[in-house]
mmCIF file of C-alpha atoms in Angstrom:
data_model
loop_
_atom_site.group_PDB
_atom_site.id
_atom_site.type_symbol
_atom_site.label_atom_id
_atom_site.label_comp_id
_atom_site.label_asym_id
_atom_site.label_seq_id
_atom_site.Cartn_x
_atom_site.Cartn_y
_atom_site.Cartn_z
ATOM 1 C CA MET A 129 0.000 0.000 0.000
ATOM 2 C CA GLU A 130 2.888 2.376 0.731
ATOM 3 C CA VAL A 131 4.090 2.243 -2.887
ATOM 4 C CA PHE A 132 0.632 3.259 -4.131
ATOM 5 C CA TRP A 133 0.446 6.361 -1.944
ATOM 6 C CA ARG A 134 3.951 7.633 -2.648
ATOM 7 C CA GLY A 135 3.543 10.946 -4.481
ATOM 8 C CA ARG A 136 -0.238 10.504 -4.737
ATOM 9 C CA LYS A 137 -2.188 13.788 -4.499
ATOM 10 C CA VAL A 138 -4.946 13.530 -1.897
ATOM 11 C CA LEU A 139 -7.591 15.928 -0.607
ATOM 12 C CA ILE A 140 -9.097 15.361 2.841
ATOM 13 C CA THR A 141 -12.121 17.350 3.962
ATOM 14 C CA GLY A 142 -12.347 17.493 7.738
ATOM 15 C CA HIS A 143 -8.583 17.040 8.091
ATOM 16 C CA THR A 144 -8.481 19.130 11.283
ATOM 17 C CA GLY A 145 -10.690 16.679 13.173
ATOM 18 C CA PHE A 146 -9.692 13.648 15.238
ATOM 19 C CA VAL A 147 -10.018 11.002 12.493
ATOM 20 C CA GLY A 148 -8.875 13.412 9.786
ATOM 21 C CA SER A 149 -5.657 14.135 11.678
ATOM 22 C CA TRP A 150 -4.799 10.435 12.031
ATOM 23 C CA LEU A 151 -5.635 9.843 8.362
ATOM 24 C CA ALA A 152 -3.464 12.779 7.260
ATOM 25 C CA LEU A 153 -0.494 11.583 9.304
ATOM 26 C CA THR A 154 -0.834 8.025 7.972
ATOM 27 C CA LEU A 155 -0.987 9.222 4.359
ATOM 28 C CA ILE A 156 1.947 11.603 4.839
ATOM 29 C CA ARG A 157 3.979 8.799 6.414
ATOM 30 C CA GLN A 158 3.382 6.739 3.276
ATOM 31 C CA GLY A 159 4.514 9.539 0.989
ATOM 32 C CA ALA A 160 1.219 11.066 -0.151
ATOM 33 C CA VAL A 161 0.961 14.756 -1.035
ATOM 34 C CA VAL A 162 -1.923 15.853 1.183
ATOM 35 C CA TYR A 163 -4.236 18.859 0.904
ATOM 36 C CA GLY A 164 -6.829 19.667 3.539
ATOM 37 C CA TYR A 165 -10.112 21.561 3.582
ATOM 38 C CA ALA A 166 -11.920 22.064 6.886
ATOM 39 C CA LEU A 167 -12.983 24.416 9.605
ATOM 40 C CA ARG A 168 -10.380 25.220 12.212
ATOM 41 C CA PRO A 169 -10.138 22.657 15.029
ATOM 42 C CA ASP A 170 -13.200 22.879 17.273
ATOM 43 C CA THR A 171 -11.609 21.475 20.423
ATOM 44 C CA GLU A 172 -8.950 22.861 22.711
ATOM 45 C CA PRO A 173 -6.570 21.140 22.830
ATOM 46 C CA SER A 174 -6.707 19.483 19.403
ATOM 47 C CA LEU A 175 -4.634 16.717 17.871
ATOM 48 C CA TYR A 176 -4.269 18.736 14.681
ATOM 49 C CA SER A 177 -2.686 21.715 16.438
ATOM 50 C CA LEU A 178 -0.578 19.767 18.916
ATOM 51 C CA GLY A 179 0.808 17.546 16.155
ATOM 52 C CA GLY A 180 1.789 20.486 13.952
ATOM 53 C CA ILE A 181 -0.039 18.769 11.120
ATOM 54 C CA ASP A 182 -0.583 22.087 9.351
ATOM 55 C CA GLN A 183 3.180 22.121 8.697
ATOM 56 C CA LEU A 184 3.023 18.735 6.950
ATOM 57 C CA LEU A 185 0.299 19.406 4.358
ATOM 58 C CA THR A 186 -1.282 22.187 2.334
ATOM 59 C CA ASP A 187 -3.877 23.725 4.605
ATOM 60 C CA ASN A 188 -7.136 25.327 3.487
ATOM 61 C CA TYR A 189 -9.665 26.537 6.035
ATOM 62 C CA GLY A 190 -13.238 26.605 4.803
ATOM 63 C CA ASP A 191 -16.777 25.323 5.233
ATOM 64 C CA VAL A 192 -18.132 22.462 3.099
ATOM 65 C CA ARG A 193 -21.432 24.341 2.988
ATOM 66 C CA ASN A 194 -19.685 26.892 0.745
ATOM 67 C CA LEU A 195 -19.762 25.292 -2.708
ATOM 68 C CA ASP A 196 -17.737 27.961 -4.512
ATOM 69 C CA ASP A 197 -14.942 27.899 -1.944
ATOM 70 C CA LEU A 198 -14.829 24.098 -1.847
ATOM 71 C CA LYS A 199 -14.805 23.882 -5.644
ATOM 72 C CA LYS A 200 -11.950 26.396 -5.814
ATOM 73 C CA THR A 201 -9.905 24.365 -3.332
ATOM 74 C CA MET A 202 -10.614 21.173 -5.249
ATOM 75 C CA PHE A 203 -9.252 22.654 -8.461
ATOM 76 C CA GLN A 204 -6.195 24.078 -6.712
ATOM 77 C CA ALA A 205 -5.392 20.733 -5.069
ATOM 78 C CA ASP A 206 -6.000 18.800 -8.314
ATOM 79 C CA PRO A 207 -6.293 15.538 -6.307
ATOM 80 C CA GLU A 208 -6.486 11.991 -7.578
ATOM 81 C CA VAL A 209 -8.087 10.693 -4.361
ATOM 82 C CA VAL A 210 -10.617 12.452 -2.111
ATOM 83 C CA PHE A 211 -11.571 11.492 1.443
ATOM 84 C CA HIS A 212 -14.690 13.298 2.661
ATOM 85 C CA LEU A 213 -14.641 13.374 6.473
ATOM 86 C CA ALA A 214 -15.975 16.894 7.137
ATOM 87 C CA ALA A 215 -19.137 16.633 9.227
ATOM 88 C CA GLN A 216 -21.024 17.621 12.339
ATOM 89 C CA PRO A 217 -20.219 14.312 14.087
ATOM 90 C CA LEU A 218 -21.957 14.497 17.458
ATOM 91 C CA VAL A 219 -25.364 12.981 18.213
ATOM 92 C CA ARG A 220 -26.191 15.176 21.189
ATOM 93 C CA ARG A 221 -25.099 18.350 19.394
ATOM 94 C CA SER A 222 -27.426 17.416 16.532
ATOM 95 C CA TYR A 223 -30.388 17.675 18.908
ATOM 96 C CA ALA A 224 -29.286 21.180 19.911
ATOM 97 C CA ASP A 225 -28.638 22.332 16.327
ATOM 98 C CA PRO A 226 -30.404 20.075 13.814
ATOM 99 C CA VAL A 227 -30.449 22.648 10.994
ATOM 100 C CA SER A 228 -26.674 23.061 10.985
ATOM 101 C CA THR A 229 -26.246 19.292 11.281
ATOM 102 C CA PHE A 230 -28.349 18.592 8.191
ATOM 103 C CA ALA A 231 -26.782 21.481 6.271
ATOM 104 C CA THR A 232 -23.242 20.266 6.959
ATOM 105 C CA ASN A 233 -23.762 16.530 6.649
ATOM 106 C CA VAL A 234 -26.134 16.520 3.680
ATOM 107 C CA MET A 235 -25.446 19.631 1.634
ATOM 108 C CA GLY A 236 -21.761 19.494 2.565
ATOM 109 C CA THR A 237 -21.645 16.041 0.974
ATOM 110 C CA VAL A 238 -23.576 17.254 -2.071
ATOM 111 C CA ASN A 239 -21.134 20.158 -2.453
ATOM 112 C CA LEU A 240 -18.197 17.780 -2.210
ATOM 113 C CA LEU A 241 -19.600 15.502 -4.900
ATOM 114 C CA GLU A 242 -20.490 18.451 -7.110
ATOM 115 C CA SER A 243 -16.903 19.697 -6.789
ATOM 116 C CA VAL A 244 -15.630 16.240 -7.726
ATOM 117 C CA ARG A 245 -17.927 16.241 -10.760
ATOM 118 C CA ARG A 246 -16.256 19.434 -11.997
ATOM 119 C CA CYS A 247 -12.668 18.389 -11.238
ATOM 120 C CA PRO A 248 -11.125 16.159 -13.945
ATOM 121 C CA SER A 249 -8.202 14.905 -11.835
ATOM 122 C CA VAL A 250 -10.286 12.916 -9.314
ATOM 123 C CA ARG A 251 -10.320 9.138 -9.718
ATOM 124 C CA ALA A 252 -11.467 7.810 -6.317
ATOM 125 C CA VAL A 253 -13.769 9.210 -3.611
ATOM 126 C CA VAL A 254 -14.419 7.787 -0.130
ATOM 127 C CA VAL A 255 -17.315 9.428 1.736
ATOM 128 C CA ALA A 256 -17.179 8.617 5.453
ATOM 129 C CA THR A 257 -20.592 8.335 7.077
ATOM 130 C CA THR A 258 -21.247 6.275 10.238
ATOM 131 C CA ASP A 259 -22.457 2.959 11.630
ATOM 132 C CA LYS A 260 -25.574 4.833 12.750
ATOM 133 C CA VAL A 261 -27.021 5.176 9.230
ATOM 134 C CA TYR A 262 -29.032 1.973 9.649
ATOM 135 C CA GLU A 263 -32.615 1.781 10.841
ATOM 136 C CA ASN A 264 -31.770 0.476 14.288
ATOM 137 C CA ARG A 265 -33.964 -2.456 15.310
ATOM 138 C CA GLU A 266 -31.875 -3.380 18.364
ATOM 139 C CA TRP A 267 -30.790 -6.611 16.686
ATOM 140 C CA ILE A 268 -28.178 -8.846 18.308
ATOM 141 C CA TRP A 269 -26.552 -9.518 14.923
ATOM 142 C CA GLY A 270 -24.581 -7.073 12.813
ATOM 143 C CA TYR A 271 -26.061 -4.827 10.155
ATOM 144 C CA ARG A 272 -24.931 -5.500 6.610
ATOM 145 C CA GLU A 273 -24.448 -2.926 3.888
ATOM 146 C CA ASN A 274 -27.755 -3.809 2.215
ATOM 147 C CA GLU A 275 -29.856 -3.242 5.352
ATOM 148 C CA ARG A 276 -32.438 -0.459 5.411
ATOM 149 C CA LEU A 277 -31.214 3.061 6.224
ATOM 150 C CA GLY A 278 -32.854 5.157 8.939
ATOM 151 C CA GLY A 279 -31.961 7.338 11.908
ATOM 152 C CA LYS A 280 -34.105 8.592 14.780
ATOM 153 C CA ASP A 281 -31.822 11.477 15.750
ATOM 154 C CA PRO A 282 -30.789 14.355 13.443
ATOM 155 C CA TYR A 283 -27.170 13.172 13.251
ATOM 156 C CA SER A 284 -27.990 9.609 12.208
ATOM 157 C CA ALA A 285 -30.702 10.740 9.789
ATOM 158 C CA SER A 286 -28.409 13.342 8.210
ATOM 159 C CA LYS A 287 -25.751 10.703 7.615
ATOM 160 C CA ALA A 288 -28.338 8.359 6.080
ATOM 161 C CA CYS A 289 -29.314 11.252 3.791
ATOM 162 C CA ALA A 290 -25.636 11.683 2.889
ATOM 163 C CA GLU A 291 -25.596 8.019 1.872
ATOM 164 C CA LEU A 292 -28.614 8.585 -0.387
ATOM 165 C CA ALA A 293 -27.079 11.716 -1.899
ATOM 166 C CA THR A 294 -23.844 9.856 -2.620
ATOM 167 C CA HIS A 295 -25.758 6.998 -4.231
ATOM 168 C CA ALA A 296 -27.732 9.460 -6.369
ATOM 169 C CA TYR A 297 -24.578 11.196 -7.575
ATOM 170 C CA SER A 298 -22.914 7.868 -8.307
ATOM 171 C CA GLU A 299 -25.858 6.640 -10.366
ATOM 172 C CA SER A 300 -26.492 9.960 -12.111
ATOM 173 C CA PHE A 301 -23.016 11.327 -12.794
ATOM 174 C CA PHE A 302 -20.557 8.483 -12.137
ATOM 175 C CA PRO A 303 -22.439 5.369 -13.350
ATOM 176 C CA ALA A 304 -20.463 2.162 -13.736
ATOM 177 C CA GLY A 305 -21.601 1.789 -17.345
ATOM 178 C CA ARG A 306 -19.904 5.074 -18.314
ATOM 179 C CA TYR A 307 -16.774 4.673 -16.215
ATOM 180 C CA LYS A 308 -14.486 4.998 -19.240
ATOM 181 C CA GLU A 309 -15.962 8.459 -19.854
ATOM 182 C CA HIS A 310 -15.908 9.963 -16.349
ATOM 183 C CA GLY A 311 -13.225 7.807 -14.657
ATOM 184 C CA VAL A 312 -14.571 8.326 -11.122
ATOM 185 C CA ALA A 313 -15.351 5.600 -8.567
ATOM 186 C CA VAL A 314 -17.220 6.504 -5.354
ATOM 187 C CA ALA A 315 -17.841 4.572 -2.138
ATOM 188 C CA THR A 316 -19.216 5.261 1.333
ATOM 189 C CA ALA A 317 -17.550 4.011 4.509
ATOM 190 C CA ARG A 318 -19.548 3.214 7.653
ATOM 191 C CA ALA A 319 -17.219 2.871 10.618
ATOM 192 C CA GLY A 320 -18.037 1.719 14.123
ATOM 193 C CA ASN A 321 -17.315 3.705 17.303
ATOM 194 C CA ILE A 322 -13.807 5.124 16.934
ATOM 195 C CA ILE A 323 -11.423 5.645 19.854
ATOM 196 C CA GLY A 324 -7.778 6.631 20.182
ATOM 197 C CA GLY A 325 -5.305 9.202 21.392
ATOM 198 C CA GLY A 326 -5.947 12.862 20.749
ATOM 199 C CA ASP A 327 -9.751 12.841 20.901
ATOM 200 C CA TRP A 328 -11.129 15.675 23.013
ATOM 201 C CA SER A 329 -14.624 15.736 21.499
ATOM 202 C CA GLU A 330 -17.553 16.582 23.743
ATOM 203 C CA ASP A 331 -20.099 14.004 24.908
ATOM 204 C CA ARG A 332 -17.988 10.993 23.965
ATOM 205 C CA LEU A 333 -17.340 8.165 26.367
ATOM 206 C CA VAL A 334 -13.577 7.718 26.096
ATOM 207 C CA PRO A 335 -12.594 11.439 26.150
ATOM 208 C CA ASP A 336 -14.977 12.049 29.055
ATOM 209 C CA CYS A 337 -13.595 9.067 30.983
ATOM 210 C CA LEU A 338 -9.984 10.064 30.381
ATOM 211 C CA GLN A 339 -10.664 13.596 31.564
ATOM 212 C CA ALA A 340 -12.321 12.268 34.706
ATOM 213 C CA LEU A 341 -9.445 9.854 35.359
ATOM 214 C CA GLN A 342 -6.903 12.615 34.876
ATOM 215 C CA GLN A 343 -8.746 14.775 37.404
ATOM 216 C CA GLY A 344 -9.547 11.911 39.767
ATOM 217 C CA SER A 345 -13.259 12.682 39.541
ATOM 218 C CA GLU A 346 -16.281 10.423 39.089
ATOM 219 C CA MET A 347 -17.291 9.124 35.657
ATOM 220 C CA THR A 348 -21.056 9.279 35.149
ATOM 221 C CA LEU A 349 -22.368 6.799 32.582
ATOM 222 C CA ARG A 350 -25.724 7.606 30.987
ATOM 223 C CA HIS A 351 -26.248 4.221 29.325
ATOM 224 C CA PRO A 352 -23.827 1.718 30.902
ATOM 225 C CA HIS A 353 -25.526 -1.321 29.342
ATOM 226 C CA ALA A 354 -25.605 0.019 25.762
ATOM 227 C CA THR A 355 -23.341 -1.912 23.390
ATOM 228 C CA ARG A 356 -21.205 -0.398 20.640
ATOM 229 C CA PRO A 357 -18.673 -1.667 18.060
ATOM 230 C CA TRP A 358 -15.474 -0.144 19.504
ATOM 231 C CA GLN A 359 -12.257 0.077 17.466
ATOM 232 C CA HIS A 360 -9.035 2.066 17.376
ATOM 233 C CA VAL A 361 -9.002 4.975 14.919
ATOM 234 C CA LEU A 362 -6.216 3.369 12.888
ATOM 235 C CA ALA A 363 -8.504 0.464 11.947
ATOM 236 C CA PRO A 364 -10.961 2.506 9.852
ATOM 237 C CA VAL A 365 -8.102 4.705 8.608
ATOM 238 C CA GLU A 366 -6.502 1.609 7.114
ATOM 239 C CA GLY A 367 -9.900 0.539 5.761
ATOM 240 C CA TYR A 368 -10.520 3.899 4.093
ATOM 241 C CA MET A 369 -7.091 3.800 2.473
ATOM 242 C CA ARG A 370 -7.474 0.225 1.227
ATOM 243 C CA LEU A 371 -10.869 1.087 -0.196
ATOM 244 C CA ALA A 372 -9.551 4.212 -1.943
ATOM 245 C CA GLU A 373 -6.698 2.251 -3.515
ATOM 246 C CA CYS A 374 -9.118 -0.371 -4.860
ATOM 247 C CA LEU A 375 -11.430 2.333 -6.207
ATOM 248 C CA TYR A 376 -8.485 3.942 -7.982
ATOM 249 C CA LYS A 377 -7.190 0.686 -9.468
ATOM 250 C CA GLU A 378 -10.402 -1.257 -10.080
ATOM 251 C CA GLY A 379 -13.029 1.451 -10.471
ATOM 252 C CA PRO A 380 -16.744 1.048 -9.657
ATOM 253 C CA ALA A 381 -16.352 -2.660 -8.862
ATOM 254 C CA TYR A 382 -15.459 -1.368 -5.399
ATOM 255 C CA GLY A 383 -18.118 1.353 -5.267
ATOM 256 C CA GLY A 384 -21.111 1.381 -2.946
ATOM 257 C CA ALA A 385 -21.265 1.043 0.829
ATOM 258 C CA TRP A 386 -18.692 -0.589 3.112
ATOM 259 C CA ASN A 387 -18.794 -1.394 6.831
ATOM 260 C CA PHE A 388 -15.656 -1.082 8.939
ATOM 261 C CA GLY A 389 -16.235 -2.487 12.400
ATOM 262 C CA PRO A 390 -14.601 -4.809 14.953
ATOM 263 C CA ASP A 391 -15.098 -8.503 15.573
ATOM 264 C CA ASP A 392 -18.116 -9.504 17.635
ATOM 265 C CA ARG A 393 -16.039 -9.996 20.795
ATOM 266 C CA ASP A 394 -15.155 -6.294 20.725
ATOM 267 C CA VAL A 395 -18.790 -5.185 20.665
ATOM 268 C CA GLN A 396 -18.932 -4.349 24.360
ATOM 269 C CA THR A 397 -21.003 -2.277 26.759
ATOM 270 C CA VAL A 398 -20.295 1.288 27.746
ATOM 271 C CA GLY A 399 -19.773 0.090 31.315
ATOM 272 C CA HIS A 400 -17.191 -2.493 30.233
ATOM 273 C CA VAL A 401 -15.161 0.092 28.301
ATOM 274 C CA ALA A 402 -15.267 2.602 31.167
ATOM 275 C CA GLU A 403 -14.158 -0.033 33.674
ATOM 276 C CA ARG A 404 -11.276 -1.178 31.450
ATOM 277 C CA LEU A 405 -10.142 2.431 31.072
ATOM 278 C CA ARG A 406 -10.167 2.825 34.858
ATOM 279 C CA GLN A 407 -8.074 -0.316 35.295
ATOM 280 C CA LEU A 408 -5.588 0.604 32.556
ATOM 281 C CA TRP A 409 -5.197 4.096 33.987
ATOM 282 C CA GLY A 410 -4.487 2.621 37.391
ATOM 283 C CA ALA A 411 -7.273 4.481 39.204
ATOM 284 C CA GLY A 412 -8.993 3.124 42.284
ATOM 285 C CA GLU A 413 -12.472 1.660 42.368
ATOM 286 C CA GLY A 414 -15.510 3.791 43.114
ATOM 287 C CA LEU A 415 -15.118 6.316 40.303
ATOM 288 C CA LEU A 416 -17.868 4.827 38.140
ATOM 289 C CA THR A 417 -21.394 6.131 38.717
ATOM 290 C CA PHE A 418 -24.585 5.417 36.806
ATOM 291 C CA ASP A 419 -27.173 7.948 35.699
ATOM 292 C CA MET A 420 -30.141 5.747 34.809
ATOM 293 C CA GLY A 421 -32.901 8.032 36.071
ATOM 294 C CA LYS A 422 -32.683 10.802 33.480
ATOM 295 C CA PRO A 423 -34.214 9.797 30.142
ATOM 296 C CA GLY A 424 -32.542 12.578 28.132
ATOM 297 C CA TRP A 425 -32.411 12.196 24.385
ATOM 298 C CA PRO A 426 -33.081 8.704 22.985
ATOM 299 C CA GLU A 427 -30.022 6.600 22.159
ATOM 300 C CA ALA A 428 -29.785 3.138 20.619
ATOM 301 C CA GLN A 429 -29.042 0.398 23.153
ATOM 302 C CA ALA A 430 -27.530 -2.135 20.759
ATOM 303 C CA LEU A 431 -25.437 -1.614 17.647
ATOM 304 C CA LYS A 432 -23.233 -4.045 15.727
ATOM 305 C CA LEU A 433 -21.759 -4.121 12.222
ATOM 306 C CA ASP A 434 -21.139 -7.030 9.890
ATOM 307 C CA SER A 435 -17.846 -6.215 8.153
ATOM 308 C CA SER A 436 -17.532 -9.473 6.207
ATOM 309 C CA LYS A 437 -17.511 -7.606 2.904
ATOM 310 C CA ALA A 438 -14.425 -5.576 3.843
ATOM 311 C CA ALA A 439 -12.722 -8.660 5.271
ATOM 312 C CA ILE A 440 -13.291 -10.769 2.158
ATOM 313 C CA ARG A 441 -12.905 -8.207 -0.633
ATOM 314 C CA LEU A 442 -10.389 -5.781 0.892
ATOM 315 C CA GLY A 443 -8.524 -8.179 3.174
ATOM 316 C CA TRP A 444 -9.257 -5.755 6.021
ATOM 317 C CA ARG A 445 -9.634 -6.562 9.697
ATOM 318 C CA PRO A 446 -8.714 -4.474 12.743
ATOM 319 C CA ARG A 447 -5.127 -5.254 13.753
ATOM 320 C CA TRP A 448 -5.771 -4.342 17.404
ATOM 321 C CA ASP A 449 -8.516 -5.833 19.550
ATOM 322 C CA LEU A 450 -10.481 -3.696 22.013
ATOM 323 C CA HIS A 451 -8.100 -4.302 24.913
ATOM 324 C CA THR A 452 -5.124 -3.189 22.815
ATOM 325 C CA ALA A 453 -7.059 -0.216 21.433
ATOM 326 C CA LEU A 454 -7.874 0.958 24.962
ATOM 327 C CA LEU A 455 -4.312 0.301 26.125
ATOM 328 C CA LYS A 456 -2.850 2.337 23.251
ATOM 329 C CA THR A 457 -5.326 5.138 23.933
ATOM 330 C CA VAL A 458 -4.323 5.322 27.602
ATOM 331 C CA GLU A 459 -0.622 5.104 26.685
ATOM 332 C CA TRP A 460 -1.065 7.981 24.229
ATOM 333 C CA HIS A 461 -2.745 10.269 26.737
ATOM 334 C CA LYS A 462 -0.302 9.499 29.532
ATOM 335 C CA ALA A 463 2.624 10.198 27.197
ATOM 336 C CA TYR A 464 0.970 13.448 26.103
ATOM 337 C CA LEU A 465 0.535 14.539 29.725
ATOM 338 C CA GLN A 466 4.207 13.809 30.303
ATOM 339 C CA GLY A 467 5.181 16.173 27.472
ATOM 340 C CA ALA A 468 5.809 13.768 24.602
ATOM 341 C CA ASN A 469 6.082 15.129 21.060
ATOM 342 C CA VAL A 470 2.571 14.537 19.728
ATOM 343 C CA ALA A 471 3.494 14.010 16.075
ATOM 344 C CA GLU A 472 6.209 11.504 17.003
ATOM 345 C CA LEU A 473 3.821 9.780 19.401
ATOM 346 C CA CYS A 474 1.207 9.352 16.650
ATOM 347 C CA LEU A 475 3.737 8.199 14.065
ATOM 348 C CA ARG A 476 5.115 5.630 16.498
ATOM 349 C CA GLN A 477 1.647 4.192 17.084
ATOM 350 C CA ILE A 478 0.949 4.177 13.338
ATOM 351 C CA ALA A 479 4.139 2.152 12.814
ATOM 352 C CA GLU A 480 3.154 -0.231 15.630
ATOM 353 C CA TYR A 481 -0.285 -0.687 14.123
ATOM 354 C CA GLU A 482 1.034 -1.359 10.632
ATOM 355 C CA GLU A 483 3.426 -3.974 12.014
ATOM 356 C CA GLY A 484 0.577 -5.831 13.726
ATOM 357 C CA GLU A 485 -1.311 -8.724 12.214
ATOM 358 C CA ALA A 486 -4.977 -8.439 11.247
ATOM 359 C CA ARG A 487 -7.015 -10.306 13.843
#
């Protein structure tokens, strides 16, 4: 894979975010020429700023809701591969600001695809959505890519709409039957719950737990028995990159939707993850509390992905299990608190991940 990315021109939207930063560093490490388009980091601290990632790529600050600006950046970057990660990614924030969530996640995706349609250099596009695009029926088995889309909250529904918009653009402007004319292959990527070092997002379990552990305060769990498909950020990053390479080389045969989630044994409860974090941090018992009395906004209790398609056709599986993912996350944050160089810390973990064997 490293040979493919060497010298390859890539545009990442949302490169200033948590996943975008890890993706940018991984691509840069493999020799890609990376351009970014995103809002400025919305957390303080942020992995993007601490890692000095803006010094390693061509930076463009802008909003995906601005079609003209995005199109201009696309033409300036002249990329062969596009990763669309820019989004409003938080469920609870989507309840507070549904209009902005739909505008960013739906029209931002439309603007991205429209920019691709006008840019002759683009060959492969990966649109990152979420595991929450499915109509959640609280099944105990994993959702497959051909399951019905849905979404009860604005975030999930907006991402399902982004899937539909991507499908419409693919069928209308990048159809497989006319691939020789347009030369563009498009896919969507639905990743499970992503964890890892450098995530300071609000209302997320692992960042909230790590902050509480650092301060020695209690960790309040809203839904301790809810299950999620947890995986380290480098797992979907590798999946996105493998998918993009196949799209570039093989075209629309690799188009459509793809799940990127962990094995069934790593689909664990919120309470299990919080307790493992406490143990790995070395904190004493008694810090976990449960907030079961407040209904709040509705959240799915069970969620699992079937990633057989990616395993069989892309040869992709997470290289780290949940225990290792949590261990590496704790190691990252402890090293950061001790003053480690953030870019070197990330690059070291990327190297460790790439040397691991797919599980």
